[in-house]
mmCIF file of C-alpha atoms in Angstrom:
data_model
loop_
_atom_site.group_PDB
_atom_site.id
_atom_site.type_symbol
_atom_site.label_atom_id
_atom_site.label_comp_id
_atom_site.label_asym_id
_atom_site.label_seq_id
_atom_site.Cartn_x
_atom_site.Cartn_y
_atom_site.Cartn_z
ATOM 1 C CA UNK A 1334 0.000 0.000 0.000
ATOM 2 C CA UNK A 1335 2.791 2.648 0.275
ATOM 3 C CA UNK A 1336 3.216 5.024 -2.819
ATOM 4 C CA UNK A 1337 4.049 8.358 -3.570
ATOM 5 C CA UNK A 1338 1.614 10.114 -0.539
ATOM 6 C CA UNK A 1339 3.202 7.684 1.779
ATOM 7 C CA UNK A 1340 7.286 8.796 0.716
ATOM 8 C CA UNK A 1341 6.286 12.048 0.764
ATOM 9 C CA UNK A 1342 4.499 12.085 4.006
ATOM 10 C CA UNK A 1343 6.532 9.704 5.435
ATOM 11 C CA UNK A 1344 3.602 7.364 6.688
ATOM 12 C CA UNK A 1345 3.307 3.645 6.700
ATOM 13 C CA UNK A 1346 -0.638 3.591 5.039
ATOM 14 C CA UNK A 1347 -1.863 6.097 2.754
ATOM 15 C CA UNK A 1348 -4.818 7.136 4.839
ATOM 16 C CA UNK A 1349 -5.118 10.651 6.710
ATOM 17 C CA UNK A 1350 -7.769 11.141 9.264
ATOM 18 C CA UNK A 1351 -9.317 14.973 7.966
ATOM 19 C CA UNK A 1352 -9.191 17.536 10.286
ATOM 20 C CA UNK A 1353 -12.445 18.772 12.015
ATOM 21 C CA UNK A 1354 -12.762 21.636 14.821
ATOM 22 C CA UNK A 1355 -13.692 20.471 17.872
ATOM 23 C CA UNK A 1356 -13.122 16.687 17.013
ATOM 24 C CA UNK A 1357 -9.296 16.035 15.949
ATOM 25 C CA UNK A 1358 -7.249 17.471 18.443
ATOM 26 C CA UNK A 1359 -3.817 16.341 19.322
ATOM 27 C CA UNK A 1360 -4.496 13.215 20.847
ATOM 28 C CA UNK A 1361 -7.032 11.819 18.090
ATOM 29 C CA UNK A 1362 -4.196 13.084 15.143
ATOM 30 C CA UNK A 1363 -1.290 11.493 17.491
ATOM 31 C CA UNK A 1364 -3.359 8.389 17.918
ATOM 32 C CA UNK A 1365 -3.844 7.941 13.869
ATOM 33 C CA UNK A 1366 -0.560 8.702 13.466
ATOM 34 C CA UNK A 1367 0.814 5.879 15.972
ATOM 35 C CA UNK A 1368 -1.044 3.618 13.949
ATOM 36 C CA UNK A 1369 0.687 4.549 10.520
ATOM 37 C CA UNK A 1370 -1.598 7.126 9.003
ATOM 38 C CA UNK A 1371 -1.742 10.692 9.480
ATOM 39 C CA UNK A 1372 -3.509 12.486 11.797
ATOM 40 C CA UNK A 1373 -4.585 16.471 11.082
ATOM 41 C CA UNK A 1374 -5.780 18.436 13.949
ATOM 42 C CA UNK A 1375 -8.507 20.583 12.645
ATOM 43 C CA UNK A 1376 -7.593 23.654 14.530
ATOM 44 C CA UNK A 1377 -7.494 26.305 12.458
ATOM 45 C CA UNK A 1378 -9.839 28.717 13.729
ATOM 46 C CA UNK A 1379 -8.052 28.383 17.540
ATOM 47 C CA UNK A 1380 -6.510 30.940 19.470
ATOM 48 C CA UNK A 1381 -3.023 30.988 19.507
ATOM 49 C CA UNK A 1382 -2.136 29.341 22.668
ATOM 50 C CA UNK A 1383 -4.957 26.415 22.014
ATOM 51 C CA UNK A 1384 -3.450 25.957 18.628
ATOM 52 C CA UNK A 1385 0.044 25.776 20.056
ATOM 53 C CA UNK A 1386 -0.900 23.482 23.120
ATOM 54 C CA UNK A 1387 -2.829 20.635 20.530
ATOM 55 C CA UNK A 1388 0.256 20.918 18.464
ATOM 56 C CA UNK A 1389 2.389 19.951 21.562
ATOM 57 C CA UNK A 1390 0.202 17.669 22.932
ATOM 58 C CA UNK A 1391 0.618 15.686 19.386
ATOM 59 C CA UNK A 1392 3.720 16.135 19.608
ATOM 60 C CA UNK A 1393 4.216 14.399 22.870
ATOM 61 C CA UNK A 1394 1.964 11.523 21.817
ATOM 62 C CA UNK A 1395 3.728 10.636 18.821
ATOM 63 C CA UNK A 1396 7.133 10.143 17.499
ATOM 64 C CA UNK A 1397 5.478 9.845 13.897
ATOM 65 C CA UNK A 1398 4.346 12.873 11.263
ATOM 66 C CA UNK A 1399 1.312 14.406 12.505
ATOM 67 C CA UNK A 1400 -0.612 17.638 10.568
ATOM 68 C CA UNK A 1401 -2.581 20.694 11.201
ATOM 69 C CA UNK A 1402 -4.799 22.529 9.343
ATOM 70 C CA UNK A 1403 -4.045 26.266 8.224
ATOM 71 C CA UNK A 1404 -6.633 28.991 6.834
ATOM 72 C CA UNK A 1405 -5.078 31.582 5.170
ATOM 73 C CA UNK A 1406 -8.664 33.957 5.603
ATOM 74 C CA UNK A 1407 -8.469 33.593 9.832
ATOM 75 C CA UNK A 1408 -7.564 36.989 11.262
ATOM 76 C CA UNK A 1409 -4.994 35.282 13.189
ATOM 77 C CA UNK A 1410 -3.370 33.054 10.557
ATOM 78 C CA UNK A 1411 0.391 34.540 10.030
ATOM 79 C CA UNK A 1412 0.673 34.051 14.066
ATOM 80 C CA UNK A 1413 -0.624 30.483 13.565
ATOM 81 C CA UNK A 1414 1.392 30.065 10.840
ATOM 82 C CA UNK A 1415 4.702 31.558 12.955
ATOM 83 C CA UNK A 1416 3.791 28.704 15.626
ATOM 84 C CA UNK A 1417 3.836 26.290 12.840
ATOM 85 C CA UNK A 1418 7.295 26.797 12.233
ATOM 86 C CA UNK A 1419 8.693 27.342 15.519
ATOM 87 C CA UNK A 1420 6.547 23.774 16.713
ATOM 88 C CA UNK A 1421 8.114 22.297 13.860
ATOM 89 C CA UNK A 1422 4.615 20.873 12.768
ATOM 90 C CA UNK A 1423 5.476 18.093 9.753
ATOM 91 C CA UNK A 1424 2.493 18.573 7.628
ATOM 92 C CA UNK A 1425 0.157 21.212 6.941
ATOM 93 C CA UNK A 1426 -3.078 21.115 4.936
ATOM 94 C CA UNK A 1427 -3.868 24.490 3.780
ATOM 95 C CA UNK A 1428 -6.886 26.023 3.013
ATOM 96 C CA UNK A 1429 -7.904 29.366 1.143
ATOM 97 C CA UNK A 1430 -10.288 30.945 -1.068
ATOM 98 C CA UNK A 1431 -8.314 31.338 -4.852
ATOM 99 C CA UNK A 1432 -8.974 34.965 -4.475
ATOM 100 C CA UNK A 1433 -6.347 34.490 -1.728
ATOM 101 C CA UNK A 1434 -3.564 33.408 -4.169
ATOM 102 C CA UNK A 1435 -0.841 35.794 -3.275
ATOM 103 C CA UNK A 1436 -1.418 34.438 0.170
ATOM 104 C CA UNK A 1437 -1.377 30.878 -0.386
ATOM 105 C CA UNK A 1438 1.616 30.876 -2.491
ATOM 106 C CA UNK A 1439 3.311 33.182 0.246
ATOM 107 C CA UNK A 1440 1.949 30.435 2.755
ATOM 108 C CA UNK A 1441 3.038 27.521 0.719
ATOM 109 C CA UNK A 1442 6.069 28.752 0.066
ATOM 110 C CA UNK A 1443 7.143 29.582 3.567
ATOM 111 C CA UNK A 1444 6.343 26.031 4.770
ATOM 112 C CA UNK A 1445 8.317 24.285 1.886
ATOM 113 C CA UNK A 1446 11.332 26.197 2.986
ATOM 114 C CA UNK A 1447 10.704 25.119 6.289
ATOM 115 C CA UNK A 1448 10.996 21.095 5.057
ATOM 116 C CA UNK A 1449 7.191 21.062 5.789
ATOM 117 C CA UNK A 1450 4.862 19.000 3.412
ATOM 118 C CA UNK A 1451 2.040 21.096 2.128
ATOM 119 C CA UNK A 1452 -1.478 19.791 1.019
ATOM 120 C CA UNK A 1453 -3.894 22.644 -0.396
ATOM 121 C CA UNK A 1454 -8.047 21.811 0.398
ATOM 122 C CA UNK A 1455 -9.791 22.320 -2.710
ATOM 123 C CA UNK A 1456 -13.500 21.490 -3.926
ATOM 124 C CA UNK A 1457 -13.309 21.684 -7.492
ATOM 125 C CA UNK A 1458 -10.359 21.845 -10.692
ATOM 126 C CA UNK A 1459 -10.331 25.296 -10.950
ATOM 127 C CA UNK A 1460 -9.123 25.204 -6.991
ATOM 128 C CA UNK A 1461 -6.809 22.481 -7.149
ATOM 129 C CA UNK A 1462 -5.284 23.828 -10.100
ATOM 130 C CA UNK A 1463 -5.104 27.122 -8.125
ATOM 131 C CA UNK A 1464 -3.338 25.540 -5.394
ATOM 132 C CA UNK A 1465 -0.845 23.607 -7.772
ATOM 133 C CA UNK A 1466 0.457 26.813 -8.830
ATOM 134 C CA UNK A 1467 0.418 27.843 -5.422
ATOM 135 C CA UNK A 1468 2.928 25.184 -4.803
ATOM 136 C CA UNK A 1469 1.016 22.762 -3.281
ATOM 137 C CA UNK A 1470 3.182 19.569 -3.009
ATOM 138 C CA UNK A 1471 -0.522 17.438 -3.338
ATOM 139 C CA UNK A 1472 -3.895 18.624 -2.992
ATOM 140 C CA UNK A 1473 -7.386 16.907 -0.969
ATOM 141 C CA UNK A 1474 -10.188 16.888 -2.447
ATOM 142 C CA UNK A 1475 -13.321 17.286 -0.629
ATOM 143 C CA UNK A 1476 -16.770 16.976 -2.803
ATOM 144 C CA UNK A 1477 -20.360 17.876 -1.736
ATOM 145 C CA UNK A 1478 -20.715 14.711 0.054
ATOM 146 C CA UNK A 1479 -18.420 15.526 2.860
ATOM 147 C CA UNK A 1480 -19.609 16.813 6.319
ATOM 148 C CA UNK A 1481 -19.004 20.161 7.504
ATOM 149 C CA UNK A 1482 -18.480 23.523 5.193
ATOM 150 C CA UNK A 1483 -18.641 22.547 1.752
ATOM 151 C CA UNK A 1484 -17.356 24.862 -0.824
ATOM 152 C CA UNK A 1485 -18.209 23.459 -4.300
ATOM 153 C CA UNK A 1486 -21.551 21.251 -5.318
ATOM 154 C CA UNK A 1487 -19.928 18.250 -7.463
ATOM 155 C CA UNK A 1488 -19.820 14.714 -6.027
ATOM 156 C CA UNK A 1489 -16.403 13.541 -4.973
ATOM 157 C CA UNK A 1490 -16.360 10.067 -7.017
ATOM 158 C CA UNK A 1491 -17.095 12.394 -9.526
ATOM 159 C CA UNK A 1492 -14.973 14.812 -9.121
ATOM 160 C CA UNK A 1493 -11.478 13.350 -7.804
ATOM 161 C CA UNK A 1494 -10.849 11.558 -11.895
ATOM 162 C CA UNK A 1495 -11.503 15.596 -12.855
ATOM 163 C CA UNK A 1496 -8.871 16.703 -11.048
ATOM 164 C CA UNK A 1497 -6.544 13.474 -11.162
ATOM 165 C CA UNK A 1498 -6.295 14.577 -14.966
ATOM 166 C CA UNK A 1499 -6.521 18.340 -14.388
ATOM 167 C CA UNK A 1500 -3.252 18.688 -12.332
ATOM 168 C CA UNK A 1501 0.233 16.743 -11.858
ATOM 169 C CA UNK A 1502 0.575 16.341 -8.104
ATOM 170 C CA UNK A 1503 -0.852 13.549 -5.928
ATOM 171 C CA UNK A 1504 -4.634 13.720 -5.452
ATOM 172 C CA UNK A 1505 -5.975 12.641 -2.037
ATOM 173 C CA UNK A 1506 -9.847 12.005 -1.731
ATOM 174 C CA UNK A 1507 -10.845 13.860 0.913
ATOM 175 C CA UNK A 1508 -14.908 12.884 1.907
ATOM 176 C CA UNK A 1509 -17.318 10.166 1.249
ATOM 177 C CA UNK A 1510 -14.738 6.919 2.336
ATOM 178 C CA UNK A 1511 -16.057 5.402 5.489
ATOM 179 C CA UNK A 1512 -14.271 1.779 4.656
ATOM 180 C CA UNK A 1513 -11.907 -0.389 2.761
ATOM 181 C CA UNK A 1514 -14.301 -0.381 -0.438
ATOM 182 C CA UNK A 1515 -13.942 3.425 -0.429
ATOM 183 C CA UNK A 1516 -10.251 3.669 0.026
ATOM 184 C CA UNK A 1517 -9.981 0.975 -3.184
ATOM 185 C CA UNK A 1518 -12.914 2.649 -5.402
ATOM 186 C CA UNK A 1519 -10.665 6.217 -4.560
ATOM 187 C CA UNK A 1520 -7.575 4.155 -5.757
ATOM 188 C CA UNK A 1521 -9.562 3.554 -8.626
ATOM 189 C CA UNK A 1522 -10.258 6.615 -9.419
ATOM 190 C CA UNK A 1523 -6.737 7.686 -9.463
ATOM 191 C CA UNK A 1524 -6.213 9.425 -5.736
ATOM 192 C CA UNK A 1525 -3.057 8.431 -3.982
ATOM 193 C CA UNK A 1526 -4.446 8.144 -0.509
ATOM 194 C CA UNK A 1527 -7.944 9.150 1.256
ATOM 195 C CA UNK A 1528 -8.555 11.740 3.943
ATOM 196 C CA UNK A 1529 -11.473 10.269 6.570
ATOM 197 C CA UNK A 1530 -13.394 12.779 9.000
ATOM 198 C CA UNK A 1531 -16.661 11.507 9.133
ATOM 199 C CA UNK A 1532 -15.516 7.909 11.079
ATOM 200 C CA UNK A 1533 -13.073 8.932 13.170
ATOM 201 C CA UNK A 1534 -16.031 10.904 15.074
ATOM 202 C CA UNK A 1535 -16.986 8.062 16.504
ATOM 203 C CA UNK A 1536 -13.150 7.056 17.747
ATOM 204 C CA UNK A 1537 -12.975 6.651 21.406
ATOM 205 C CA UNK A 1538 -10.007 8.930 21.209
ATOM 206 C CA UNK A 1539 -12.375 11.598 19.366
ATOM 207 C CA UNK A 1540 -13.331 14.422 22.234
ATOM 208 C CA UNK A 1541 -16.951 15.471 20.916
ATOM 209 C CA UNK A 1542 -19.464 14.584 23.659
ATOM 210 C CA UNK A 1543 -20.997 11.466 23.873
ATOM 211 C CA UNK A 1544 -24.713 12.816 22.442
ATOM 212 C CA UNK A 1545 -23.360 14.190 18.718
ATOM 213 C CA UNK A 1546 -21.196 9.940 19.186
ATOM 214 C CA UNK A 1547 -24.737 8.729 19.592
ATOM 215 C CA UNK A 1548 -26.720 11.225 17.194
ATOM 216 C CA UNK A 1549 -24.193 9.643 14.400
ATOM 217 C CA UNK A 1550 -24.913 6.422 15.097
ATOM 218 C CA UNK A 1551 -28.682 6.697 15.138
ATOM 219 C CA UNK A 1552 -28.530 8.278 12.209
ATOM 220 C CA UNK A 1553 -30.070 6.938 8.651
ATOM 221 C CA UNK A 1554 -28.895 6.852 5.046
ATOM 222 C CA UNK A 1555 -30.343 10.152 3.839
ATOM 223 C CA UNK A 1556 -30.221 11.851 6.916
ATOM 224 C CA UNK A 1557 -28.029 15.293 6.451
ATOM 225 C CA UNK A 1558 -29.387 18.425 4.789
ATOM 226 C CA UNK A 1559 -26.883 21.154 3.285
ATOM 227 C CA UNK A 1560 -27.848 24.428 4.839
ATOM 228 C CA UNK A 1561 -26.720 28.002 3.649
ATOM 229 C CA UNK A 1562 -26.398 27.369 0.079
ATOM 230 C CA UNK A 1563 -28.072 30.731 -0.903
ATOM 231 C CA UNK A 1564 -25.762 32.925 1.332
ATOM 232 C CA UNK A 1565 -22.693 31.189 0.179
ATOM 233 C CA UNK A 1566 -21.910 29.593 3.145
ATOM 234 C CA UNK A 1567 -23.421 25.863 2.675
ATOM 235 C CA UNK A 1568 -22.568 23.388 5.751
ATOM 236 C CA UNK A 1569 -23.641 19.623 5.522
ATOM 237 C CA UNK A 1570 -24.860 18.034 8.710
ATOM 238 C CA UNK A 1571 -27.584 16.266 10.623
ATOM 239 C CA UNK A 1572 -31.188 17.650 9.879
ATOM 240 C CA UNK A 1573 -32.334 18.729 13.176
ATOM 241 C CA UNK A 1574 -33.757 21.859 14.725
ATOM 242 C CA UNK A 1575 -31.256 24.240 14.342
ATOM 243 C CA UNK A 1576 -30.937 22.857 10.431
ATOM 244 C CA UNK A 1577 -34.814 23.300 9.614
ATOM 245 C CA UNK A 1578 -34.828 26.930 11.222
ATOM 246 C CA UNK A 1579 -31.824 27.512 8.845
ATOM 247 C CA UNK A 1580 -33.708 25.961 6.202
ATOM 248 C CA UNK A 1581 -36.812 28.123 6.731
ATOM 249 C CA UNK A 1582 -34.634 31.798 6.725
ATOM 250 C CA UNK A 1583 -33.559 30.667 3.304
ATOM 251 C CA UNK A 1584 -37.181 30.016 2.253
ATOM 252 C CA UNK A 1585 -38.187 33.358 3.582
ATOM 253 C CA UNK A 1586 -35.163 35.928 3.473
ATOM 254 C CA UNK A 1587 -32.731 36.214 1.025
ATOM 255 C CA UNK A 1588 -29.379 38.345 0.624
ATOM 256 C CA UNK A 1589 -27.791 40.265 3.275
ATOM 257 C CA UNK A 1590 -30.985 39.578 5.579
ATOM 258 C CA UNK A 1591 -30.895 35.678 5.599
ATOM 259 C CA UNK A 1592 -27.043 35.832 5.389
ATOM 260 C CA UNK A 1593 -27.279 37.780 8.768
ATOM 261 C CA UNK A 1594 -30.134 35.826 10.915
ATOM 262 C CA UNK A 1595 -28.209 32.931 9.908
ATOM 263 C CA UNK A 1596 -25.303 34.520 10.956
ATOM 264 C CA UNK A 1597 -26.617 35.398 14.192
ATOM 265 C CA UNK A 1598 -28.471 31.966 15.115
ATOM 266 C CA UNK A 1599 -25.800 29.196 14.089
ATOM 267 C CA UNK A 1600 -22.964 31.625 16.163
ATOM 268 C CA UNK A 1601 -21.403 29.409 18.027
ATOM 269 C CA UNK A 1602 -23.650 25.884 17.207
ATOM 270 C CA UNK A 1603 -20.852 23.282 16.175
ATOM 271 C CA UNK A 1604 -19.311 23.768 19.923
ATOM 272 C CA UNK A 1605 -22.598 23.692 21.185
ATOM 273 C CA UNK A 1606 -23.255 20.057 19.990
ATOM 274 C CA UNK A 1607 -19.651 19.299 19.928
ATOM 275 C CA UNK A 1608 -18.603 20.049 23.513
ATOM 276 C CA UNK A 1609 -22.217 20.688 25.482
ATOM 277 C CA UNK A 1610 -23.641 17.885 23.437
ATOM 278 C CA UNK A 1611 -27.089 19.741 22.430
ATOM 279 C CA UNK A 1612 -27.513 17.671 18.964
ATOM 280 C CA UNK A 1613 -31.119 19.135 18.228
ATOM 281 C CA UNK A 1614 -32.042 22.921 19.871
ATOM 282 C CA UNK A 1615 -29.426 24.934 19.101
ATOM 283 C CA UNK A 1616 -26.536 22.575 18.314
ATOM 284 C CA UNK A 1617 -24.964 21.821 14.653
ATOM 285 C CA UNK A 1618 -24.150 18.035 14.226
ATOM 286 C CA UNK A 1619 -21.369 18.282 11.136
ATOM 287 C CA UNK A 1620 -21.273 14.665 9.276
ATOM 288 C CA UNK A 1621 -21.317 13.299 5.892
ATOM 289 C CA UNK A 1622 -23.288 11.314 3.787
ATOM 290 C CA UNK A 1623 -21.973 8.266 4.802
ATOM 291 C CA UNK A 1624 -23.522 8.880 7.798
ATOM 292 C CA UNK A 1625 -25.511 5.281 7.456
ATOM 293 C CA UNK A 1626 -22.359 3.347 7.463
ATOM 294 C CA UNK A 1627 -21.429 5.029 10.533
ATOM 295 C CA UNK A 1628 -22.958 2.304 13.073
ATOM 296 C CA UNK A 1629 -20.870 2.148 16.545
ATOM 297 C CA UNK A 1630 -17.739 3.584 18.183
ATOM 298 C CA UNK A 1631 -14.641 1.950 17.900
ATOM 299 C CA UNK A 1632 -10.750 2.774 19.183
ATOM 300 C CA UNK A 1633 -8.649 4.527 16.510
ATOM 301 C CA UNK A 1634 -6.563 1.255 16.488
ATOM 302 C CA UNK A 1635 -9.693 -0.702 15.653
ATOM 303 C CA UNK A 1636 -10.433 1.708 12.724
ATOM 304 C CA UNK A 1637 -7.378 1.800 10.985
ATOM 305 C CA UNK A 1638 -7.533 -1.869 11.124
ATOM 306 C CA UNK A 1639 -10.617 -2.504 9.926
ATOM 307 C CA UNK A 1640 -9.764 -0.270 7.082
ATOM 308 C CA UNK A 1641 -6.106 -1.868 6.616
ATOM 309 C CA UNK A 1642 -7.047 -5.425 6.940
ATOM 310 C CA UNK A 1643 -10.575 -4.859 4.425
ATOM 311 C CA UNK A 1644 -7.678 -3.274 1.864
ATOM 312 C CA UNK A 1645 -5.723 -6.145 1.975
ATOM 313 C CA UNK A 1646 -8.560 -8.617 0.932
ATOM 314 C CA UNK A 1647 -10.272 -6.391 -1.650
ATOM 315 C CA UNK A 1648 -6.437 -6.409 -2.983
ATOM 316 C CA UNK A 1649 -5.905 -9.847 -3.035
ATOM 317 C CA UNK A 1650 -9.272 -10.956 -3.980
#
């Protein structure tokens, strides 16, 4: 199973747990990492001294390459960026809007220097094209079946072959793999390695509370709704309260208005579910459309097993 993502990252398996905020913190990307993938804390939007702890608490978990995740449109991202470097962080998926290009090739640039590994986030060709020139050293692909903010509206089994031809650097398929059939079927389609978020929510090692564990599990085929298309801000999650009262401002409002009332009532959700564990009222349960496949918790050990050891015999069958 090792290849090019593997060399370059300098991981036994080619499969990166995603990074998610308030879900992959230090010890959930130190625990993937101990068992040969790559684990990316998604703690981009963190103060300073949070960001810098999760990084150290990786750090002191693992001996093996662990990532972060890096926004270039966060007020504070050239001070996360200057912790980055002085924590030594490995790998670093970075994320920007292509309007941001002087930014993310200043970005990329500074890392590369640094002997970090760079992987741009992008959700269509035009964007991982865009981050190529950046100088990306491979780009993730994340499609409109992923949880969480989604930035472009084509399918990722779909979309990774686009890109795969579109650009010359590895490809990783970043949403829609929740098991050994998807990591082979993104093979297929010509990514190098998959990036998981959606499964590794329900790792012990995962901190969200127990409720948005248990709301995943419960949870059907066909049971997310993307919110805040219209206002250019679309999220995928669990259809619950907070979702249909999102749903119903974009029925009724539209521009600036809606864009603001949503504004005002998701402020503040995704910790609200992810830490208080309030999965319906006011809380924002982020998950993709796997969600049906999504059935119990597990250890991160038992994950990256099951995914491993299902490789192997779809390989050798």
């Amino acid at each position: 199973m090792r290849n090019i993502v593997c060399e370059m990252l300098n991981i036994k398996y080619p499969i990166l747990q995603g990074p998610m905020a308030w879900a992959s913190d230090g010890r959930l990307a130190a625990a993937v990492s101990e068992e040969g993938g790559l684990g990316i804390m998604g703690i981009g939007f963190a103060p300073a001294d949070v960001f810098r702890n999760e990084i150290r608490t990786a750090g002191r978990l693992t001996d093996h390459p662990y990532g972060c995740n890096l926004i270039t449109s966060v007020p504070n991202s050239r001070e996360l960026l200057e912790i980055i470097l002085q924590e030594k962080v490995p790998v670093v998926e970075l994320e920007g809007a292509p309007e941001e290009f002087s930014l993310l090739r200043e970005y990329a640039d500074t890392l590369e220097k640094n002997g970090i590994v760079v992987i741009g986030k992008a959700s269509s060709v035009r964007e991982a094209q865009i981050l190529e020139r950046a100088g990306v050293q491979m780009v993730s692909v994340k499609g409109a079946d992923g949880g969480g903010h989604i930035y472009g509206f084509t399918g990722t089994f779909t979309l990774i072959p686009q890109v795969v031809d579109a650009v010359r650097i590895p490809v990783i398929n970043s949403s829609g793999v929740a098991d050994a059939r998807g990591v082979r079927a993104s093979f297929m389609l010509g990514a190098s390695a998959v990036e998981i978020g959606s499964r590794f929510l329900l790792a012990h090692e995962c901190p969200v509370h127990e409720n948005y564990k248990k709301a995943v599990i419960l949870a059907e085929e066909g049971a997310t709704v993307l919110t805040g298309t219209s206002v250019h801000d679309a999220v995928r999650g669990l259809e619950n309260t907070l979702a249909k009262k999102v749903l119903k401002i974009e029925k009724d409002c539209e521009g600036k208005e809606a864009a603001e009332k949503i504004q005002r009532l998701c402020a503040g959700s995704l910790r609200k579910a992810a830490v208080e564990g309030d999965t319906d009222r006011e809380g924002s349960v982020l998950v993709g459309q796997n969600v049906g496949m999504l059935t119990c918790e597990e250890s991160v050990r038992e994950i990256m097993k099951s995914l491993i050891c299902g490789l192997e015999q779809i390989l050798d069958s």
